[in-house]
mmCIF file of N, CA, C and O in Angstrom:
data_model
loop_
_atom_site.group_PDB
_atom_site.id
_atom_site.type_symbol
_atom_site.label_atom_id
_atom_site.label_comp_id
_atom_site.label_asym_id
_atom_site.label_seq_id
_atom_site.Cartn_x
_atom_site.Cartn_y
_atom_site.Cartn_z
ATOM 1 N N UNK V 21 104.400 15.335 167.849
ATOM 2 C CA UNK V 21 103.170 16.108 167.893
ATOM 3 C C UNK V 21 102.295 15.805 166.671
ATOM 4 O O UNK V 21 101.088 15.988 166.826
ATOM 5 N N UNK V 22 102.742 15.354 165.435
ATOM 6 C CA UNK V 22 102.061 15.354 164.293
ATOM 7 C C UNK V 22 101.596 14.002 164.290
ATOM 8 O O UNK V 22 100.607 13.936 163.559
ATOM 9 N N UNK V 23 101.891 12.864 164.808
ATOM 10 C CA UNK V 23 101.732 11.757 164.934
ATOM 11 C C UNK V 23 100.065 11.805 165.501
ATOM 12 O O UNK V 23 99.054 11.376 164.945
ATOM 13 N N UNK V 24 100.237 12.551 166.923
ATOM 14 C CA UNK V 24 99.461 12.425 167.913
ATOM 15 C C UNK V 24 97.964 13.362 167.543
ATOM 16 O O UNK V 24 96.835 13.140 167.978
ATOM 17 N N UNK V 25 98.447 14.550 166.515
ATOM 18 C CA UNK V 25 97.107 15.233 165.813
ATOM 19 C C UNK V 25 96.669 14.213 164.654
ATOM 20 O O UNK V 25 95.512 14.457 164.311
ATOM 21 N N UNK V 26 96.911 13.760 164.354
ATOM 22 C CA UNK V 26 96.677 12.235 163.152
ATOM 23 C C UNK V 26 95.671 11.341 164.023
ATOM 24 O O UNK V 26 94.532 10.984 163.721
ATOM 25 N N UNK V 27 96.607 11.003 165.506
ATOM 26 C CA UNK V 27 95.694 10.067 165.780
ATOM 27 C C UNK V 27 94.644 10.771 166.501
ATOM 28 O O UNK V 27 93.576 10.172 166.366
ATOM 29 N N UNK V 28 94.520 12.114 167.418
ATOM 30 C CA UNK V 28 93.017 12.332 167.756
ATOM 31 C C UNK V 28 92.474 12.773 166.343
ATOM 32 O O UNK V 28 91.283 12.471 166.421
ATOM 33 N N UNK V 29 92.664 13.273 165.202
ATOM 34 C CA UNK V 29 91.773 13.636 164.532
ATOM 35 C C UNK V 29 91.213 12.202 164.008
ATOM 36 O O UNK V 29 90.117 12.456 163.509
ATOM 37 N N UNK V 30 91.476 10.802 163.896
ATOM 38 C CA UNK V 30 91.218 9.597 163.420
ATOM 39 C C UNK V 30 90.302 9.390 164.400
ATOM 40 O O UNK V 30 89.154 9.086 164.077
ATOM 41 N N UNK V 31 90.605 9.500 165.532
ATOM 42 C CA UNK V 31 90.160 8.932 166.998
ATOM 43 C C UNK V 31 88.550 9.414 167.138
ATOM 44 O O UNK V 31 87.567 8.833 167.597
ATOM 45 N N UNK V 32 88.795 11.196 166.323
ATOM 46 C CA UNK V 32 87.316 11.895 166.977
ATOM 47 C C UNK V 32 86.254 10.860 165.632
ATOM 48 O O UNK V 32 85.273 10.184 165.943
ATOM 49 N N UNK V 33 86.631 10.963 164.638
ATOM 50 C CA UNK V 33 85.879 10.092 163.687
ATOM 51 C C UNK V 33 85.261 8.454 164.088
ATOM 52 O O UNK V 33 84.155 7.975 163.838
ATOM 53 N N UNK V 34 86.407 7.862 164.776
ATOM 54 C CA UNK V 34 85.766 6.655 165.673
ATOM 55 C C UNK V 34 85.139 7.050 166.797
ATOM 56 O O UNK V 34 84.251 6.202 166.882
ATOM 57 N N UNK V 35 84.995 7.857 167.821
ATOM 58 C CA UNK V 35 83.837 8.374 168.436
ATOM 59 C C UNK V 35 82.769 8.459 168.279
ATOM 60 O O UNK V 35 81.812 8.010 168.911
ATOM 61 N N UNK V 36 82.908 9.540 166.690
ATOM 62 C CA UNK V 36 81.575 10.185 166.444
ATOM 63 C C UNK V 36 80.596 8.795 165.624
ATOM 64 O O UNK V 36 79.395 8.926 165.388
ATOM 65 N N UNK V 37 81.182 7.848 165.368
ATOM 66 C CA UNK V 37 80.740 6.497 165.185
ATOM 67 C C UNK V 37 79.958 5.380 166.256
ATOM 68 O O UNK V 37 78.836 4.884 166.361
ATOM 69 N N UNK V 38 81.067 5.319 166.863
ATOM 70 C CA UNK V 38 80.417 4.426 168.605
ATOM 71 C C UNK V 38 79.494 5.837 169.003
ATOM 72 O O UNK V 38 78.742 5.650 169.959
ATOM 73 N N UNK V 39 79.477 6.340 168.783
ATOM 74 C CA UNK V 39 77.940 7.271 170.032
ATOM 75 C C UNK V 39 77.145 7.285 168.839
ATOM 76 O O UNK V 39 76.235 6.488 169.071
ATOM 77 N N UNK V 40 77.017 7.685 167.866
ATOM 78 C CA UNK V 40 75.794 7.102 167.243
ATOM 79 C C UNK V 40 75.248 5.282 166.945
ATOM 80 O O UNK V 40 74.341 4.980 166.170
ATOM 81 N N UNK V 41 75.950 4.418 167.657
ATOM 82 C CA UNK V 41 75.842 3.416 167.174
ATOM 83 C C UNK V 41 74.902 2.976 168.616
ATOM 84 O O UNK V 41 73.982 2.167 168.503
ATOM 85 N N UNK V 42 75.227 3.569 169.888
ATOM 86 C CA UNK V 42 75.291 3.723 171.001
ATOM 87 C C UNK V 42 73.608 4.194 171.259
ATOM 88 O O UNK V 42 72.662 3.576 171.747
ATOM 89 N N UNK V 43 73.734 5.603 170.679
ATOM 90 C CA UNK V 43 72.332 6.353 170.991
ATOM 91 C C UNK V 43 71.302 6.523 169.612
ATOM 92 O O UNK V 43 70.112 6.719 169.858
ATOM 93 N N UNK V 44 71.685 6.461 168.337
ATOM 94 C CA UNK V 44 70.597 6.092 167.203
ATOM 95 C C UNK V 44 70.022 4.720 167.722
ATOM 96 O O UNK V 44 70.370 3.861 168.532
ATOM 97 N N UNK V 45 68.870 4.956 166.776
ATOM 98 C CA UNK V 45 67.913 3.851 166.673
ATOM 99 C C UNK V 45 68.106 3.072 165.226
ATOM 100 O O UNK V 45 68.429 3.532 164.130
ATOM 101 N N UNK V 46 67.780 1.691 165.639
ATOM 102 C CA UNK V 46 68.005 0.914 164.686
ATOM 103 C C UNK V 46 66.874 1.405 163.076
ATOM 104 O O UNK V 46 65.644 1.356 163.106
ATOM 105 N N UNK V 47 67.765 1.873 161.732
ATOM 106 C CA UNK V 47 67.153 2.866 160.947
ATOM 107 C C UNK V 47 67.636 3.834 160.754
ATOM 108 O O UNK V 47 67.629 4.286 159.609
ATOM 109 N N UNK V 48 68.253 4.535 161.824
ATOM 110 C CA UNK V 48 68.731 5.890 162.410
ATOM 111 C C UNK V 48 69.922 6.224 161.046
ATOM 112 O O UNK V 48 70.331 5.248 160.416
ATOM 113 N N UNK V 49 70.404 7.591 160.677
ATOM 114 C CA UNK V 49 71.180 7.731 160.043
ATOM 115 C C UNK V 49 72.495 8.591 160.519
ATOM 116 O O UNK V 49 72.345 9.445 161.393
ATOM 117 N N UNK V 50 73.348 8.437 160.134
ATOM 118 C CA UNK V 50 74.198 8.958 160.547
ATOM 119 C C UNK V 50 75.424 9.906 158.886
ATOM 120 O O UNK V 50 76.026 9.500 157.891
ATOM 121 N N UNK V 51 75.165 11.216 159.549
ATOM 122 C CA UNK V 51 75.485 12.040 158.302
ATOM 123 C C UNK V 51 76.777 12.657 158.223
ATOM 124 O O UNK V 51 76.598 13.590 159.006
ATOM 125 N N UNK V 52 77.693 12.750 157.906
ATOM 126 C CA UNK V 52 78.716 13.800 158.266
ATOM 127 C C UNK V 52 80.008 14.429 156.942
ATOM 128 O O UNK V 52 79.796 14.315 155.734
ATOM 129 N N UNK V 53 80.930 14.887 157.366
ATOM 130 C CA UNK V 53 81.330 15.414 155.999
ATOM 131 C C UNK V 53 82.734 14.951 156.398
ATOM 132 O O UNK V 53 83.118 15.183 157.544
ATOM 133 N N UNK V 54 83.417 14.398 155.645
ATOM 134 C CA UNK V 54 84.711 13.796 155.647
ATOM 135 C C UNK V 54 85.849 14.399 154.243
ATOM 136 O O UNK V 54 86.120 14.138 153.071
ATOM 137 N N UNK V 55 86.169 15.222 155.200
ATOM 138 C CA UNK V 55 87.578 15.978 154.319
ATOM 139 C C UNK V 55 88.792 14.610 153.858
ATOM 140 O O UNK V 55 89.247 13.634 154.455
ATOM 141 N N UNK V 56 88.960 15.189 152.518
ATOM 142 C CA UNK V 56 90.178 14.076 151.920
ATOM 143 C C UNK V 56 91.272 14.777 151.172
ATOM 144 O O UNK V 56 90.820 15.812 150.682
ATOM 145 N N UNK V 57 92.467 14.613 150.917
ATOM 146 C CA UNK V 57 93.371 14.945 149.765
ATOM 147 C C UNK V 57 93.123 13.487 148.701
ATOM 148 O O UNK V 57 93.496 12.316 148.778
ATOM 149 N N UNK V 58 92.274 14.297 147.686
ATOM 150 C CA UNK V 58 92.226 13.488 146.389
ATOM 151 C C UNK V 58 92.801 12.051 146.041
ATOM 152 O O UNK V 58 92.177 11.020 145.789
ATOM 153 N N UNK V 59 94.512 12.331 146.114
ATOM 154 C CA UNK V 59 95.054 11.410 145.653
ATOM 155 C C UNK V 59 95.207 10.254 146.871
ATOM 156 O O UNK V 59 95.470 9.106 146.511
ATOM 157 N N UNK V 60 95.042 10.548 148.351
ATOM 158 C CA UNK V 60 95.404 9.884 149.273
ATOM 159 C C UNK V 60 94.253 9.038 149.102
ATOM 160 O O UNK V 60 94.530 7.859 149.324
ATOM 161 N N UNK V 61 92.640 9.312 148.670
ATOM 162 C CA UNK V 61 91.393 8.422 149.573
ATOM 163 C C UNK V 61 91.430 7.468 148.682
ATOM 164 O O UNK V 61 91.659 7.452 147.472
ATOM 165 N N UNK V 62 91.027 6.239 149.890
ATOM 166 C CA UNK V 62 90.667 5.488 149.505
ATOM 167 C C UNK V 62 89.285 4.828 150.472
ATOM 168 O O UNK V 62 89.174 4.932 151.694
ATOM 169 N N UNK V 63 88.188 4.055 149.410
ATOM 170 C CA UNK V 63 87.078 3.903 150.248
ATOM 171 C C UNK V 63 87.321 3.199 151.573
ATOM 172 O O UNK V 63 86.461 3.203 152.454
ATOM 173 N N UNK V 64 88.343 2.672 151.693
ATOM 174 C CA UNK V 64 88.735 1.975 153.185
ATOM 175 C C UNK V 64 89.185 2.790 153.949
ATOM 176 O O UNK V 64 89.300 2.475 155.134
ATOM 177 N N UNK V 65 89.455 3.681 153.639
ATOM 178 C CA UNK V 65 89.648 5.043 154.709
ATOM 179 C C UNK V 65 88.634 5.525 155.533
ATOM 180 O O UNK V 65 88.875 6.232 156.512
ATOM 181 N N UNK V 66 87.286 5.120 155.130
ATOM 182 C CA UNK V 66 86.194 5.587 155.548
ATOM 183 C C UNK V 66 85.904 4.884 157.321
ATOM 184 O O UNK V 66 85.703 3.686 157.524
ATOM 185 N N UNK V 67 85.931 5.499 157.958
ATOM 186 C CA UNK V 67 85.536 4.730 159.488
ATOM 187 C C UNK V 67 84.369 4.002 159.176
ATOM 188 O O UNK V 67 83.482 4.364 158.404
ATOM 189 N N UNK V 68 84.428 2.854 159.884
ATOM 190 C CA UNK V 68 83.739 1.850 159.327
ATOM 191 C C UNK V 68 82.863 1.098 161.208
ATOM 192 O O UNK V 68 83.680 1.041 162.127
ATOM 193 N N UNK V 69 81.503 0.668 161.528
ATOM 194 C CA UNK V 69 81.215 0.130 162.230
ATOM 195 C C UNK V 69 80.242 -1.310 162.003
ATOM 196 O O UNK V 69 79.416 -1.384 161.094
ATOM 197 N N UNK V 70 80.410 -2.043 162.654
ATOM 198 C CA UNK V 70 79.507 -3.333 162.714
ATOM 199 C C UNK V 70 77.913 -3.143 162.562
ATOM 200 O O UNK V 70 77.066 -3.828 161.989
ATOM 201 N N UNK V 71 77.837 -1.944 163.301
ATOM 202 C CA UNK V 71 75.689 -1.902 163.271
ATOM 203 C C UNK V 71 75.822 -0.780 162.202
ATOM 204 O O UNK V 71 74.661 -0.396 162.060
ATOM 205 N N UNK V 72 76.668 0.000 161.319
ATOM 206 C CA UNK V 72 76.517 0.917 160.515
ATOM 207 C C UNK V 72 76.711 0.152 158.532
ATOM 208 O O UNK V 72 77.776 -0.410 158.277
ATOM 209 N N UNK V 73 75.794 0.236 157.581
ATOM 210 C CA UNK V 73 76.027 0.054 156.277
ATOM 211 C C UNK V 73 75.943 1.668 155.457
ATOM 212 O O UNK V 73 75.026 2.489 155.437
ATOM 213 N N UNK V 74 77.144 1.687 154.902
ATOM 214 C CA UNK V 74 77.243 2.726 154.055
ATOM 215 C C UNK V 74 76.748 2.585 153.203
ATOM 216 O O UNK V 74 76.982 1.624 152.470
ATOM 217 N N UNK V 75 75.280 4.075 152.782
ATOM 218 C CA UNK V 75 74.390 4.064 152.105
ATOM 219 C C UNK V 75 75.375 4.978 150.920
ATOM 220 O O UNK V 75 75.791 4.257 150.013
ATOM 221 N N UNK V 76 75.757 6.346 150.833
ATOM 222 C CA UNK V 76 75.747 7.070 150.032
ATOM 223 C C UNK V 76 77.106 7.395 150.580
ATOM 224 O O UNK V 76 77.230 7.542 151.796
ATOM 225 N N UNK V 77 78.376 7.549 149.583
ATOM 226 C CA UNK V 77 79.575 8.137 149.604
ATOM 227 C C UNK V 77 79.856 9.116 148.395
ATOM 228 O O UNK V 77 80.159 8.708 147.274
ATOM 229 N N UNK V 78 79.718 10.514 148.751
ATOM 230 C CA UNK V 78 79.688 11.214 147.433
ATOM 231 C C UNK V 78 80.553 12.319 147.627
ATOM 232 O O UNK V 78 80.682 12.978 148.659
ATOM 233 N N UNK V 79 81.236 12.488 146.350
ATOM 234 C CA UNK V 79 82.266 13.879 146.224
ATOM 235 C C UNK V 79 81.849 15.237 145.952
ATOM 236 O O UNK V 79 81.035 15.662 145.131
ATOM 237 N N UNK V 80 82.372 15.672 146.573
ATOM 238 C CA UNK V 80 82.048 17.373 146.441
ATOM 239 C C UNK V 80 83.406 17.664 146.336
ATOM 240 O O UNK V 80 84.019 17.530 147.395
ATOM 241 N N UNK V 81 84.187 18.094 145.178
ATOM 242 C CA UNK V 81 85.536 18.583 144.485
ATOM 243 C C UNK V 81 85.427 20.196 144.996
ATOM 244 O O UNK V 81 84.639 21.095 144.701
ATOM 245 N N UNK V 82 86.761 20.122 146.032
ATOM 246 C CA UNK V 82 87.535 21.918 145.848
ATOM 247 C C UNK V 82 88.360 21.850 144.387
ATOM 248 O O UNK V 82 88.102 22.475 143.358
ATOM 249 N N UNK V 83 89.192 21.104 144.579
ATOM 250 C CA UNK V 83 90.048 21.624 143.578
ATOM 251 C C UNK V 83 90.962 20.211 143.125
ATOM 252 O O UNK V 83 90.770 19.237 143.853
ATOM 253 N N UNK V 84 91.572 20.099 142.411
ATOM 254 C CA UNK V 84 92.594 18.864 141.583
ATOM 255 C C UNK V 84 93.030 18.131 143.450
ATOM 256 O O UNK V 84 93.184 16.937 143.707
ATOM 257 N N UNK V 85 93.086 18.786 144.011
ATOM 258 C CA UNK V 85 94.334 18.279 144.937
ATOM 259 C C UNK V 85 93.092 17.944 146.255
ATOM 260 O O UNK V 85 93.111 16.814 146.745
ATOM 261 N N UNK V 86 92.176 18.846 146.711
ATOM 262 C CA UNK V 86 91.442 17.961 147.766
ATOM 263 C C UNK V 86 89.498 18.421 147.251
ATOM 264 O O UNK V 86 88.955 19.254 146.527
ATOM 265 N N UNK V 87 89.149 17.514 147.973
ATOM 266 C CA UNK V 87 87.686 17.480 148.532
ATOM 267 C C UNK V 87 86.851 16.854 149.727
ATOM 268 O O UNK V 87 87.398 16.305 150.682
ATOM 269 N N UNK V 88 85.852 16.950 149.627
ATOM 270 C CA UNK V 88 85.014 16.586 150.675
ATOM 271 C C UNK V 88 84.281 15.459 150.468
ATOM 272 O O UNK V 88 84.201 15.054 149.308
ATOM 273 N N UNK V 89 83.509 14.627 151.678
ATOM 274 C CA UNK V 89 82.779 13.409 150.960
ATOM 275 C C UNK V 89 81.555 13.294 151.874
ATOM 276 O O UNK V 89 81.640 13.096 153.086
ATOM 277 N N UNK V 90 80.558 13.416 151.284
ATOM 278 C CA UNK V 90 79.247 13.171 152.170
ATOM 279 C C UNK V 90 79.059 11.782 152.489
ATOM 280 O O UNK V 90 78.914 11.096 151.478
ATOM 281 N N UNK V 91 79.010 11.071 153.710
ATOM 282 C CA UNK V 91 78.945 9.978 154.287
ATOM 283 C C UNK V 91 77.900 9.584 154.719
ATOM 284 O O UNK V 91 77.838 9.372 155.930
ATOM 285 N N UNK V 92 77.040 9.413 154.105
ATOM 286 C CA UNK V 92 75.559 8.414 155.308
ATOM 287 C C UNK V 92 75.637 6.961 155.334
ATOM 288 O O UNK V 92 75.837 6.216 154.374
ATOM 289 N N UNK V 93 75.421 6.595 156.780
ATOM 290 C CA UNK V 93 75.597 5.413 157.255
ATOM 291 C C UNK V 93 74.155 5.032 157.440
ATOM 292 O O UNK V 93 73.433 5.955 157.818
ATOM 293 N N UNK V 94 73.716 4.128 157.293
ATOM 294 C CA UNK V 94 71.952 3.573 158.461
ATOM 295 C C UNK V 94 72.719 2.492 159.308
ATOM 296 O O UNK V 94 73.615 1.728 158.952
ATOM 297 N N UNK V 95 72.017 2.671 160.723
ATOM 298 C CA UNK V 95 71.804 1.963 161.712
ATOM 299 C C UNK V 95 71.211 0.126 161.217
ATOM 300 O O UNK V 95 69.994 -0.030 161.112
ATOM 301 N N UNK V 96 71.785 -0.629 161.058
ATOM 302 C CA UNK V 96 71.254 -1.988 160.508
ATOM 303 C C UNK V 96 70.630 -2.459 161.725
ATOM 304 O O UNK V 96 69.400 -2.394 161.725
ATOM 305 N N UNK V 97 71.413 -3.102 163.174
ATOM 306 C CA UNK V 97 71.179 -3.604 163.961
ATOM 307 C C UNK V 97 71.304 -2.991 165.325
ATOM 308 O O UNK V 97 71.719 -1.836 165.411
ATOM 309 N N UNK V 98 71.017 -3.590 166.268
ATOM 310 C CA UNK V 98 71.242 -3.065 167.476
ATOM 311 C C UNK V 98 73.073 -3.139 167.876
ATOM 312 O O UNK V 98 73.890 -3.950 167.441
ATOM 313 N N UNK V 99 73.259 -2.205 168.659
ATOM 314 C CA UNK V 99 74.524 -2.256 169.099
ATOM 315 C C UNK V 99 75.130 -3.000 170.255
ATOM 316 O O UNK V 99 74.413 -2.871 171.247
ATOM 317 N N UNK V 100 76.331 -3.827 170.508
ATOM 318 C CA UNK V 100 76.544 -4.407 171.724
ATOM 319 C C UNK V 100 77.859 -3.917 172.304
ATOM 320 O O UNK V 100 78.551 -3.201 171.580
ATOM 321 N N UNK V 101 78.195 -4.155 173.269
ATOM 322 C CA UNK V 101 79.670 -3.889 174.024
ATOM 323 C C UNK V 101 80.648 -3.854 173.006
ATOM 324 O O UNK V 101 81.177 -2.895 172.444
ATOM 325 N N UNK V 102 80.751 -4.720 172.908
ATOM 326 C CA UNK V 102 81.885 -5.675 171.803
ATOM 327 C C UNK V 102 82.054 -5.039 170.412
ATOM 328 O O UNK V 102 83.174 -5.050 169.903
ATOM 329 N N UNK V 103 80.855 -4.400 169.668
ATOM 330 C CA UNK V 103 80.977 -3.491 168.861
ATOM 331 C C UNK V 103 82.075 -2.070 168.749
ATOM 332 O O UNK V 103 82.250 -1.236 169.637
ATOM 333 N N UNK V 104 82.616 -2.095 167.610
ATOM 334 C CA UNK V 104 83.695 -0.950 168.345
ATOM 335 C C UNK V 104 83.851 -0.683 166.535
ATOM 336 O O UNK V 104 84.027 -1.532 165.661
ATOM 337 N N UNK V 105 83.690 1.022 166.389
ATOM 338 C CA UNK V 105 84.240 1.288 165.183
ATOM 339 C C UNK V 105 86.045 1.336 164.914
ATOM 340 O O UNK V 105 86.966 1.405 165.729
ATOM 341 N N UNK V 106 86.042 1.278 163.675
ATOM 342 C CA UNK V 106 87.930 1.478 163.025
ATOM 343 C C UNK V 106 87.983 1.678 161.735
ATOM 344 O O UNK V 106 86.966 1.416 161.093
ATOM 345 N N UNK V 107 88.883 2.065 161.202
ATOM 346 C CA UNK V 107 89.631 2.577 159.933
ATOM 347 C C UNK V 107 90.543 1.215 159.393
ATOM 348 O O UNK V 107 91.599 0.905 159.944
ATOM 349 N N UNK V 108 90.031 0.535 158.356
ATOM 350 C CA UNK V 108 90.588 -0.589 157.579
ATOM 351 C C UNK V 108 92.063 0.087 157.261
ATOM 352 O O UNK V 108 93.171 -0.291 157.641
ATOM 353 N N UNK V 109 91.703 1.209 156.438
ATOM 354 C CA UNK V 109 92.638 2.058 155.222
ATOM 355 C C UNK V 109 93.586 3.125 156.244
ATOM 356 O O UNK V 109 93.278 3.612 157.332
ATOM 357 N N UNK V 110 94.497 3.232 155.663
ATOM 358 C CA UNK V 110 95.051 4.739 156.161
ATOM 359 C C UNK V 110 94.509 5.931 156.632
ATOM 360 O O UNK V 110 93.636 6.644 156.138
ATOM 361 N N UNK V 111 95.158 6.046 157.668
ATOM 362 C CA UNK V 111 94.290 7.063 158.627
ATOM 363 C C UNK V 111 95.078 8.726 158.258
ATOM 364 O O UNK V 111 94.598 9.748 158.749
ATOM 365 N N UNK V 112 96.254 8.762 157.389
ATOM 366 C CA UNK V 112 96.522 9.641 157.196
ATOM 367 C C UNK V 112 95.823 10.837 156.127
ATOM 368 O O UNK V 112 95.984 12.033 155.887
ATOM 369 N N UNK V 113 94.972 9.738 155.673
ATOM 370 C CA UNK V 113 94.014 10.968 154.786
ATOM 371 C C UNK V 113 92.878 11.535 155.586
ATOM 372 O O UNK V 113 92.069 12.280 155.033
ATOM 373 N N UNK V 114 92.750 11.167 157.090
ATOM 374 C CA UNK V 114 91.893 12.047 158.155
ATOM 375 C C UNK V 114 92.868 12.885 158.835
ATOM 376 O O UNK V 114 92.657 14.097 158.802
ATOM 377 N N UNK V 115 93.870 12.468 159.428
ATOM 378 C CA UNK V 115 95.080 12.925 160.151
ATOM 379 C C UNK V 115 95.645 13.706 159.672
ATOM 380 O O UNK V 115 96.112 14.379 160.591
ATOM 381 N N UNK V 116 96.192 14.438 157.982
ATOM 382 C CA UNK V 116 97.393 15.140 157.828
ATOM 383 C C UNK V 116 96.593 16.069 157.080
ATOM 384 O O UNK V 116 97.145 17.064 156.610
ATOM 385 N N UNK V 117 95.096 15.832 156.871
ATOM 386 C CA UNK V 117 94.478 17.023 155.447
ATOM 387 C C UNK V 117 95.170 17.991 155.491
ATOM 388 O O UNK V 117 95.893 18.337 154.556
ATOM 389 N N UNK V 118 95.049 18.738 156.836
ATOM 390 C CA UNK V 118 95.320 20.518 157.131
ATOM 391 C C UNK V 118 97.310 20.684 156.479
ATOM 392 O O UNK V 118 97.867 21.500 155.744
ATOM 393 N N UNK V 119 97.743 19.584 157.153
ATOM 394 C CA UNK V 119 99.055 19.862 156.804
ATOM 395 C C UNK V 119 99.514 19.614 155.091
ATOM 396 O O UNK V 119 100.513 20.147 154.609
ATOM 397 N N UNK V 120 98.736 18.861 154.439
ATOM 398 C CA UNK V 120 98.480 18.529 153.096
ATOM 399 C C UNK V 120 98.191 19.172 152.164
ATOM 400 O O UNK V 120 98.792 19.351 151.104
ATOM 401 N N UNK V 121 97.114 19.599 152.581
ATOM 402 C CA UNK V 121 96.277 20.838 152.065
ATOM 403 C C UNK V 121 97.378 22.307 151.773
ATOM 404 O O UNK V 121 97.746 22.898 150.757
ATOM 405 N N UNK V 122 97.648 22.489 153.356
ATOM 406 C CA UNK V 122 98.348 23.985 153.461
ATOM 407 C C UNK V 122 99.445 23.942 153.285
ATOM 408 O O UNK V 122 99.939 24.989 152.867
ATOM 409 N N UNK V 123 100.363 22.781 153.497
ATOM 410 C CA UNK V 123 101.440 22.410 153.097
ATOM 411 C C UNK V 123 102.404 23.284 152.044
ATOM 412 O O UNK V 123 101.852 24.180 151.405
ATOM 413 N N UNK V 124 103.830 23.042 151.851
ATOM 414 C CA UNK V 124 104.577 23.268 150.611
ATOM 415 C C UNK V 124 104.354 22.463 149.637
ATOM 416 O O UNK V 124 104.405 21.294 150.019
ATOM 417 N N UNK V 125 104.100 22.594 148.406
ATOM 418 C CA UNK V 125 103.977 21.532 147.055
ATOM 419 C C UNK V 125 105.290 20.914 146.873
ATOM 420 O O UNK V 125 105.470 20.104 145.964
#
């Protein structure tokens, strides 16, 4: 079961990528807030697409152990079939926050 909440919570992040890549306009931005445990992120963690360049990656700190990261992407080019977003880096710093977070130390 924990496997499988890892991979739709990874999965909804590559979605919410292909449909803006899909229905923005070339320019278009794409904004969203990407929860992390501190020590896990790394910038390759970030879902990543072919018509998307990451403009601004910025921290907003809860506390020593997690935060948040403001993500804007711009639309570079037009999108094709063949285009398909993914996660270079470990997907467990999208997948396990809640259990990380709330976890036992």
């Amino acid at each position: 079961k924990q496997w499988y909440q890892r991979r739709v919570r990874a999965e909804q992040f590559l979605e919410l990528l292909n449909f803006a890549a899909r229905t923005l306009i070339v320019g278009g931005r794409l904004v969203y807030w990407l929860p992390v445990i501190r020590d896990l992120y790394s910038s390759s963690s970030i879902p990543q697409h072919p018509v998307f360049t990451l403009k601004y990656n910025c921290e907003q700190t809860f506390s020593k152990k997690s935060a948040r990261r403001l993500i804007v992407m711009v639309k570079t080019k037009a999108s094709s079939e063949e285009d398909c977003a993914h996660i270079v880096g470990d997907v467990k710093c999208h997948g396990q926050y809640r259990e990380l977070y709330f976890g036992k130390n």
